[in-house]
């Protein structure tokens, strides 16, 4: 019979904790933790393929106006955005630091997926100016968000984690350009479902995103000694305002 003395390193509980902490630092754990998001973004891309392929096949450039072309460009940008997210989550670096506890993770998931609830609301008929505004917001926001994640590259994180301090491209001006692009695109989507409920969900999602930024900045400041200098010379989201 094995006898374990309390407080020794040979206790089964200590071995399990040690194994768990070691496993969390492996590439396999990094990939497995991202698998649900990889599956989600892959599914979202596949789901859009039939309608996108049909729209491209039926496109008549001779009769298509700017609104139709902008709408198609918006869908293509969204498709590329989802595929890029899934690919970078597969290839991303192992984290150097991460937030602990339930709350930062809950905020990150809420900030990522709460926007879906807006698209479950009844769509409304838009006037031509509102439809153009919605399409342009979605297109511009998605393209800017895609630019931001390409700058992040393998340092992309969904949870509050630190992989590499990115300070180039849009990150040389603002600390969270990806969230700015997503917010602009979501504002365009909200116009398509405009109602008090849609506006309330948009406001709630923005609140979660702001909390998410603060949580990420705490992790980054602990992982990178020069983060405070970087934060001092950049805006969090809007230069000159916030």
PDB file of C-alpha atoms in Angstrom:
ATOM      1  CA  UNK A   1       0.000   0.000   0.000  1.00  0.00           C
ATOM      2  CA  UNK A   2       1.393   3.377  -1.009  1.00  0.00           C
ATOM      3  CA  UNK A   3       1.407   5.974   1.754  1.00  0.00           C
ATOM      4  CA  UNK A   4       1.641   9.673   0.830  1.00  0.00           C
ATOM      5  CA  UNK A   5       2.677  12.246   3.352  1.00  0.00           C
ATOM      6  CA  UNK A   6       0.748  15.512   3.193  1.00  0.00           C
ATOM      7  CA  UNK A   7       2.714  18.265   1.535  1.00  0.00           C
ATOM      8  CA  UNK A   8       5.141  15.995  -0.376  1.00  0.00           C
ATOM      9  CA  UNK A   9       5.544  16.226  -4.152  1.00  0.00           C
ATOM     10  CA  UNK A  10       4.660  12.535  -4.514  1.00  0.00           C
ATOM     11  CA  UNK A  11       0.947  12.985  -3.734  1.00  0.00           C
ATOM     12  CA  UNK A  12      -1.387  11.995  -6.584  1.00  0.00           C
ATOM     13  CA  UNK A  13      -3.080  15.394  -6.503  1.00  0.00           C
ATOM     14  CA  UNK A  14       0.237  17.178  -7.012  1.00  0.00           C
ATOM     15  CA  UNK A  15       1.085  14.914  -9.942  1.00  0.00           C
ATOM     16  CA  UNK A  16      -2.219  15.688 -11.612  1.00  0.00           C
ATOM     17  CA  UNK A  17      -1.741  19.435 -11.127  1.00  0.00           C
ATOM     18  CA  UNK A  18       1.816  19.243 -12.486  1.00  0.00           C
ATOM     19  CA  UNK A  19       0.683  17.258 -15.526  1.00  0.00           C
ATOM     20  CA  UNK A  20      -2.196  19.678 -16.140  1.00  0.00           C
ATOM     21  CA  UNK A  21       0.078  22.721 -16.005  1.00  0.00           C
ATOM     22  CA  UNK A  22       2.628  21.051 -18.263  1.00  0.00           C
ATOM     23  CA  UNK A  23      -0.054  20.031 -20.773  1.00  0.00           C
ATOM     24  CA  UNK A  24      -1.429  23.586 -20.875  1.00  0.00           C
ATOM     25  CA  UNK A  25       1.945  24.753 -22.214  1.00  0.00           C
ATOM     26  CA  UNK A  26       1.938  22.326 -25.143  1.00  0.00           C
ATOM     27  CA  UNK A  27       0.983  23.038 -28.749  1.00  0.00           C
ATOM     28  CA  UNK A  28      -1.635  20.284 -28.605  1.00  0.00           C
ATOM     29  CA  UNK A  29      -3.480  21.993 -25.759  1.00  0.00           C
ATOM     30  CA  UNK A  30      -3.248  25.286 -27.646  1.00  0.00           C
ATOM     31  CA  UNK A  31      -4.888  23.660 -30.673  1.00  0.00           C
ATOM     32  CA  UNK A  32      -7.521  21.761 -28.694  1.00  0.00           C
ATOM     33  CA  UNK A  33      -8.562  24.894 -26.810  1.00  0.00           C
ATOM     34  CA  UNK A  34      -9.185  26.633 -30.116  1.00  0.00           C
ATOM     35  CA  UNK A  35     -11.038  23.708 -31.750  1.00  0.00           C
ATOM     36  CA  UNK A  36     -14.597  24.920 -30.921  1.00  0.00           C
ATOM     37  CA  UNK A  37     -13.848  28.352 -32.424  1.00  0.00           C
ATOM     38  CA  UNK A  38     -12.104  26.823 -35.448  1.00  0.00           C
ATOM     39  CA  UNK A  39     -15.175  24.654 -36.024  1.00  0.00           C
ATOM     40  CA  UNK A  40     -17.513  27.633 -35.572  1.00  0.00           C
ATOM     41  CA  UNK A  41     -15.723  29.937 -38.019  1.00  0.00           C
ATOM     42  CA  UNK A  42     -15.278  27.089 -40.493  1.00  0.00           C
ATOM     43  CA  UNK A  43     -18.977  26.277 -40.259  1.00  0.00           C
ATOM     44  CA  UNK A  44     -19.889  29.956 -40.739  1.00  0.00           C
ATOM     45  CA  UNK A  45     -17.749  30.099 -43.884  1.00  0.00           C
ATOM     46  CA  UNK A  46     -19.196  26.882 -45.313  1.00  0.00           C
ATOM     47  CA  UNK A  47     -22.746  28.021 -44.534  1.00  0.00           C
ATOM     48  CA  UNK A  48     -22.340  31.109 -46.702  1.00  0.00           C
ATOM     49  CA  UNK A  49     -20.772  29.331 -49.677  1.00  0.00           C
ATOM     50  CA  UNK A  50     -23.955  28.224 -51.544  1.00  0.00           C
ATOM     51  CA  UNK A  51     -25.635  31.652 -51.522  1.00  0.00           C
ATOM     52  CA  UNK A  52     -22.355  33.388 -52.324  1.00  0.00           C
ATOM     53  CA  UNK A  53     -21.639  31.035 -55.232  1.00  0.00           C
ATOM     54  CA  UNK A  54     -25.182  31.549 -56.555  1.00  0.00           C
ATOM     55  CA  UNK A  55     -24.869  35.326 -56.298  1.00  0.00           C
ATOM     56  CA  UNK A  56     -21.560  35.304 -58.181  1.00  0.00           C
ATOM     57  CA  UNK A  57     -22.900  32.953 -60.870  1.00  0.00           C
ATOM     58  CA  UNK A  58     -26.010  35.077 -61.448  1.00  0.00           C
ATOM     59  CA  UNK A  59     -24.160  38.410 -61.416  1.00  0.00           C
ATOM     60  CA  UNK A  60     -24.634  40.486 -64.553  1.00  0.00           C
ATOM     61  CA  UNK A  61     -21.994  43.199 -64.637  1.00  0.00           C
ATOM     62  CA  UNK A  62     -23.899  45.040 -67.341  1.00  0.00           C
ATOM     63  CA  UNK A  63     -26.897  45.674 -65.094  1.00  0.00           C
ATOM     64  CA  UNK A  64     -25.382  45.470 -61.601  1.00  0.00           C
ATOM     65  CA  UNK A  65     -25.362  48.784 -59.757  1.00  0.00           C
ATOM     66  CA  UNK A  66     -22.974  49.974 -57.022  1.00  0.00           C
ATOM     67  CA  UNK A  67     -25.289  48.695 -54.274  1.00  0.00           C
ATOM     68  CA  UNK A  68     -25.259  45.128 -55.653  1.00  0.00           C
ATOM     69  CA  UNK A  69     -21.494  45.155 -56.144  1.00  0.00           C
ATOM     70  CA  UNK A  70     -20.890  46.544 -52.651  1.00  0.00           C
ATOM     71  CA  UNK A  71     -23.152  43.865 -51.172  1.00  0.00           C
ATOM     72  CA  UNK A  72     -21.233  41.129 -52.995  1.00  0.00           C
ATOM     73  CA  UNK A  73     -17.905  42.617 -51.886  1.00  0.00           C
ATOM     74  CA  UNK A  74     -19.194  42.689 -48.304  1.00  0.00           C
ATOM     75  CA  UNK A  75     -20.095  38.983 -48.407  1.00  0.00           C
ATOM     76  CA  UNK A  76     -16.751  38.082 -49.963  1.00  0.00           C
ATOM     77  CA  UNK A  77     -14.873  40.058 -47.306  1.00  0.00           C
ATOM     78  CA  UNK A  78     -16.861  38.336 -44.552  1.00  0.00           C
ATOM     79  CA  UNK A  79     -16.083  34.939 -46.075  1.00  0.00           C
ATOM     80  CA  UNK A  80     -12.346  35.697 -46.227  1.00  0.00           C
ATOM     81  CA  UNK A  81     -12.524  37.015 -42.649  1.00  0.00           C
ATOM     82  CA  UNK A  82     -14.028  33.764 -41.301  1.00  0.00           C
ATOM     83  CA  UNK A  83     -11.560  31.568 -43.216  1.00  0.00           C
ATOM     84  CA  UNK A  84      -8.598  33.659 -42.062  1.00  0.00           C
ATOM     85  CA  UNK A  85      -9.747  33.486 -38.437  1.00  0.00           C
ATOM     86  CA  UNK A  86     -10.065  29.703 -38.579  1.00  0.00           C
ATOM     87  CA  UNK A  87      -6.647  29.308 -40.232  1.00  0.00           C
ATOM     88  CA  UNK A  88      -4.831  31.606 -37.787  1.00  0.00           C
ATOM     89  CA  UNK A  89      -6.420  29.837 -34.819  1.00  0.00           C
ATOM     90  CA  UNK A  90      -4.932  26.571 -36.118  1.00  0.00           C
ATOM     91  CA  UNK A  91      -1.481  28.126 -36.589  1.00  0.00           C
ATOM     92  CA  UNK A  92      -1.358  30.497 -33.618  1.00  0.00           C
ATOM     93  CA  UNK A  93       1.577  30.620 -31.221  1.00  0.00           C
ATOM     94  CA  UNK A  94       1.479  29.200 -27.708  1.00  0.00           C
ATOM     95  CA  UNK A  95       0.523  31.877 -25.154  1.00  0.00           C
ATOM     96  CA  UNK A  96       3.129  33.445 -22.909  1.00  0.00           C
ATOM     97  CA  UNK A  97       0.482  34.487 -20.401  1.00  0.00           C
ATOM     98  CA  UNK A  98      -3.258  34.328 -19.898  1.00  0.00           C
ATOM     99  CA  UNK A  99      -6.009  35.612 -17.632  1.00  0.00           C
ATOM    100  CA  UNK A 100      -7.199  33.333 -14.849  1.00  0.00           C
ATOM    101  CA  UNK A 101     -10.710  32.859 -13.537  1.00  0.00           C
ATOM    102  CA  UNK A 102     -14.147  32.557 -15.097  1.00  0.00           C
ATOM    103  CA  UNK A 103     -15.050  36.220 -15.604  1.00  0.00           C
ATOM    104  CA  UNK A 104     -12.432  37.180 -18.265  1.00  0.00           C
ATOM    105  CA  UNK A 105     -13.308  34.076 -20.271  1.00  0.00           C
ATOM    106  CA  UNK A 106     -17.045  34.737 -19.986  1.00  0.00           C
ATOM    107  CA  UNK A 107     -16.560  38.327 -21.150  1.00  0.00           C
ATOM    108  CA  UNK A 108     -14.486  37.169 -24.128  1.00  0.00           C
ATOM    109  CA  UNK A 109     -17.097  34.626 -25.219  1.00  0.00           C
ATOM    110  CA  UNK A 110     -19.952  37.095 -24.736  1.00  0.00           C
ATOM    111  CA  UNK A 111     -18.079  39.722 -26.739  1.00  0.00           C
ATOM    112  CA  UNK A 112     -17.477  37.200 -29.508  1.00  0.00           C
ATOM    113  CA  UNK A 113     -20.915  35.625 -29.823  1.00  0.00           C
ATOM    114  CA  UNK A 114     -23.528  38.007 -28.432  1.00  0.00           C
ATOM    115  CA  UNK A 115     -23.763  39.718 -31.828  1.00  0.00           C
ATOM    116  CA  UNK A 116     -25.333  36.535 -33.208  1.00  0.00           C
ATOM    117  CA  UNK A 117     -28.457  37.270 -31.156  1.00  0.00           C
ATOM    118  CA  UNK A 118     -29.056  40.404 -33.242  1.00  0.00           C
ATOM    119  CA  UNK A 119     -29.294  38.301 -36.397  1.00  0.00           C
ATOM    120  CA  UNK A 120     -31.988  36.139 -34.794  1.00  0.00           C
ATOM    121  CA  UNK A 121     -34.333  39.146 -34.658  1.00  0.00           C
ATOM    122  CA  UNK A 122     -36.822  39.879 -37.485  1.00  0.00           C
ATOM    123  CA  UNK A 123     -35.148  41.633 -40.410  1.00  0.00           C
ATOM    124  CA  UNK A 124     -36.691  44.900 -41.545  1.00  0.00           C
ATOM    125  CA  UNK A 125     -37.200  46.432 -44.958  1.00  0.00           C
ATOM    126  CA  UNK A 126     -34.639  49.164 -45.467  1.00  0.00           C
ATOM    127  CA  UNK A 127     -34.834  52.227 -47.606  1.00  0.00           C
ATOM    128  CA  UNK A 128     -32.162  52.478 -50.290  1.00  0.00           C
ATOM    129  CA  UNK A 129     -30.043  54.987 -48.283  1.00  0.00           C
ATOM    130  CA  UNK A 130     -30.165  52.780 -45.152  1.00  0.00           C
ATOM    131  CA  UNK A 131     -29.374  49.678 -47.185  1.00  0.00           C
ATOM    132  CA  UNK A 132     -26.384  51.412 -48.757  1.00  0.00           C
ATOM    133  CA  UNK A 133     -25.229  52.635 -45.324  1.00  0.00           C
ATOM    134  CA  UNK A 134     -25.582  49.133 -43.852  1.00  0.00           C
ATOM    135  CA  UNK A 135     -23.658  47.520 -46.705  1.00  0.00           C
ATOM    136  CA  UNK A 136     -20.842  50.066 -46.553  1.00  0.00           C
ATOM    137  CA  UNK A 137     -20.504  49.751 -42.770  1.00  0.00           C
ATOM    138  CA  UNK A 138     -20.318  45.949 -42.981  1.00  0.00           C
ATOM    139  CA  UNK A 139     -17.858  46.097 -45.883  1.00  0.00           C
ATOM    140  CA  UNK A 140     -15.556  48.737 -44.369  1.00  0.00           C
ATOM    141  CA  UNK A 141     -15.661  47.208 -40.881  1.00  0.00           C
ATOM    142  CA  UNK A 142     -14.942  43.694 -42.150  1.00  0.00           C
ATOM    143  CA  UNK A 143     -12.059  44.802 -44.391  1.00  0.00           C
ATOM    144  CA  UNK A 144     -10.497  46.794 -41.542  1.00  0.00           C
ATOM    145  CA  UNK A 145     -10.927  43.861 -39.126  1.00  0.00           C
ATOM    146  CA  UNK A 146      -9.335  41.552 -41.707  1.00  0.00           C
ATOM    147  CA  UNK A 147      -6.395  43.965 -42.006  1.00  0.00           C
ATOM    148  CA  UNK A 148      -6.023  43.895 -38.213  1.00  0.00           C
ATOM    149  CA  UNK A 149      -6.007  40.101 -37.904  1.00  0.00           C
ATOM    150  CA  UNK A 150      -3.473  39.803 -40.722  1.00  0.00           C
ATOM    151  CA  UNK A 151      -1.203  42.078 -38.679  1.00  0.00           C
ATOM    152  CA  UNK A 152      -1.797  39.900 -35.613  1.00  0.00           C
ATOM    153  CA  UNK A 153      -1.037  36.767 -37.602  1.00  0.00           C
ATOM    154  CA  UNK A 154      -0.184  33.822 -35.365  1.00  0.00           C
ATOM    155  CA  UNK A 155      -0.611  36.026 -32.273  1.00  0.00           C
ATOM    156  CA  UNK A 156      -4.409  36.015 -32.646  1.00  0.00           C
ATOM    157  CA  UNK A 157      -6.268  35.378 -29.376  1.00  0.00           C
ATOM    158  CA  UNK A 158      -9.937  35.145 -28.484  1.00  0.00           C
ATOM    159  CA  UNK A 159      -9.469  34.708 -24.747  1.00  0.00           C
ATOM    160  CA  UNK A 160      -7.331  37.250 -22.839  1.00  0.00           C
ATOM    161  CA  UNK A 161      -3.898  35.802 -23.716  1.00  0.00           C
ATOM    162  CA  UNK A 162      -0.463  37.178 -24.600  1.00  0.00           C
ATOM    163  CA  UNK A 163       1.455  35.673 -27.516  1.00  0.00           C
ATOM    164  CA  UNK A 164       3.429  38.536 -29.064  1.00  0.00           C
ATOM    165  CA  UNK A 165       3.229  42.305 -28.685  1.00  0.00           C
ATOM    166  CA  UNK A 166       2.067  43.590 -32.089  1.00  0.00           C
ATOM    167  CA  UNK A 167       2.723  47.299 -32.640  1.00  0.00           C
ATOM    168  CA  UNK A 168       2.754  47.591 -36.434  1.00  0.00           C
ATOM    169  CA  UNK A 169       0.034  48.546 -38.921  1.00  0.00           C
ATOM    170  CA  UNK A 170      -3.149  49.782 -37.234  1.00  0.00           C
ATOM    171  CA  UNK A 171      -1.702  48.678 -33.877  1.00  0.00           C
ATOM    172  CA  UNK A 172       0.779  51.550 -34.104  1.00  0.00           C
ATOM    173  CA  UNK A 173      -2.156  53.950 -33.650  1.00  0.00           C
ATOM    174  CA  UNK A 174      -4.783  52.065 -31.606  1.00  0.00           C
ATOM    175  CA  UNK A 175      -4.488  49.062 -29.324  1.00  0.00           C
ATOM    176  CA  UNK A 176      -7.639  47.223 -30.435  1.00  0.00           C
ATOM    177  CA  UNK A 177      -8.214  47.797 -34.175  1.00  0.00           C
ATOM    178  CA  UNK A 178      -9.794  44.361 -34.605  1.00  0.00           C
ATOM    179  CA  UNK A 179     -12.589  45.256 -32.183  1.00  0.00           C
ATOM    180  CA  UNK A 180     -13.062  48.630 -33.885  1.00  0.00           C
ATOM    181  CA  UNK A 181     -13.531  46.937 -37.256  1.00  0.00           C
ATOM    182  CA  UNK A 182     -15.944  44.414 -35.772  1.00  0.00           C
ATOM    183  CA  UNK A 183     -17.933  47.206 -34.084  1.00  0.00           C
ATOM    184  CA  UNK A 184     -18.308  49.101 -37.368  1.00  0.00           C
ATOM    185  CA  UNK A 185     -19.432  45.928 -39.174  1.00  0.00           C
ATOM    186  CA  UNK A 186     -21.866  45.079 -36.383  1.00  0.00           C
ATOM    187  CA  UNK A 187     -23.367  48.566 -36.568  1.00  0.00           C
ATOM    188  CA  UNK A 188     -24.095  47.854 -40.236  1.00  0.00           C
ATOM    189  CA  UNK A 189     -25.688  44.511 -39.371  1.00  0.00           C
ATOM    190  CA  UNK A 190     -27.788  46.162 -36.635  1.00  0.00           C
ATOM    191  CA  UNK A 191     -29.317  48.512 -39.216  1.00  0.00           C
ATOM    192  CA  UNK A 192     -30.710  45.452 -41.006  1.00  0.00           C
ATOM    193  CA  UNK A 193     -32.544  44.381 -37.826  1.00  0.00           C
ATOM    194  CA  UNK A 194     -33.141  47.844 -36.401  1.00  0.00           C
ATOM    195  CA  UNK A 195     -35.371  47.774 -33.308  1.00  0.00           C
ATOM    196  CA  UNK A 196     -35.083  48.600 -29.595  1.00  0.00           C
ATOM    197  CA  UNK A 197     -33.993  45.005 -28.967  1.00  0.00           C
ATOM    198  CA  UNK A 198     -31.289  45.185 -31.635  1.00  0.00           C
ATOM    199  CA  UNK A 199     -29.960  48.455 -30.207  1.00  0.00           C
ATOM    200  CA  UNK A 200     -29.988  47.023 -26.676  1.00  0.00           C
ATOM    201  CA  UNK A 201     -28.029  43.938 -27.804  1.00  0.00           C
ATOM    202  CA  UNK A 202     -25.569  46.147 -29.674  1.00  0.00           C
ATOM    203  CA  UNK A 203     -25.021  48.278 -26.552  1.00  0.00           C
ATOM    204  CA  UNK A 204     -24.569  45.175 -24.371  1.00  0.00           C
ATOM    205  CA  UNK A 205     -22.111  43.666 -26.817  1.00  0.00           C
ATOM    206  CA  UNK A 206     -20.102  46.897 -26.830  1.00  0.00           C
ATOM    207  CA  UNK A 207     -19.969  46.850 -23.020  1.00  0.00           C
ATOM    208  CA  UNK A 208     -18.576  43.310 -23.064  1.00  0.00           C
ATOM    209  CA  UNK A 209     -16.010  44.302 -25.698  1.00  0.00           C
ATOM    210  CA  UNK A 210     -14.815  47.238 -23.590  1.00  0.00           C
ATOM    211  CA  UNK A 211     -14.380  44.918 -20.604  1.00  0.00           C
ATOM    212  CA  UNK A 212     -12.607  42.462 -22.878  1.00  0.00           C
ATOM    213  CA  UNK A 213     -10.099  45.134 -23.902  1.00  0.00           C
ATOM    214  CA  UNK A 214      -9.295  45.935 -20.281  1.00  0.00           C
ATOM    215  CA  UNK A 215      -8.790  42.246 -19.455  1.00  0.00           C
ATOM    216  CA  UNK A 216      -6.481  41.777 -22.427  1.00  0.00           C
ATOM    217  CA  UNK A 217      -4.442  44.843 -21.518  1.00  0.00           C
ATOM    218  CA  UNK A 218      -3.872  43.482 -18.010  1.00  0.00           C
ATOM    219  CA  UNK A 219      -2.519  40.220 -19.429  1.00  0.00           C
ATOM    220  CA  UNK A 220      -0.324  42.002 -21.991  1.00  0.00           C
ATOM    221  CA  UNK A 221       1.097  44.414 -19.406  1.00  0.00           C
ATOM    222  CA  UNK A 222       2.151  41.458 -17.235  1.00  0.00           C
ATOM    223  CA  UNK A 223       3.702  39.564 -20.149  1.00  0.00           C
ATOM    224  CA  UNK A 224       5.534  42.438 -21.846  1.00  0.00           C
ATOM    225  CA  UNK A 225       7.483  45.031 -19.785  1.00  0.00           C
ATOM    226  CA  UNK A 226       7.312  47.602 -22.621  1.00  0.00           C
ATOM    227  CA  UNK A 227       3.522  47.404 -22.934  1.00  0.00           C
ATOM    228  CA  UNK A 228       2.960  50.416 -20.689  1.00  0.00           C
ATOM    229  CA  UNK A 229       5.107  52.598 -22.963  1.00  0.00           C
ATOM    230  CA  UNK A 230       3.183  51.310 -25.969  1.00  0.00           C
ATOM    231  CA  UNK A 231      -0.150  52.003 -24.256  1.00  0.00           C
ATOM    232  CA  UNK A 232       0.945  55.539 -23.358  1.00  0.00           C
ATOM    233  CA  UNK A 233       1.502  56.488 -27.010  1.00  0.00           C
ATOM    234  CA  UNK A 234      -1.608  54.837 -28.490  1.00  0.00           C
ATOM    235  CA  UNK A 235      -5.365  55.154 -28.106  1.00  0.00           C
ATOM    236  CA  UNK A 236      -7.388  52.237 -26.855  1.00  0.00           C
ATOM    237  CA  UNK A 237      -9.950  52.465 -29.656  1.00  0.00           C
ATOM    238  CA  UNK A 238     -10.486  55.982 -31.092  1.00  0.00           C
ATOM    239  CA  UNK A 239      -7.498  58.341 -31.475  1.00  0.00           C
ATOM    240  CA  UNK A 240      -8.036  61.579 -29.589  1.00  0.00           C
ATOM    241  CA  UNK A 241     -11.229  60.288 -27.934  1.00  0.00           C
ATOM    242  CA  UNK A 242     -10.623  56.967 -26.145  1.00  0.00           C
TER     243      UNK A 242
END
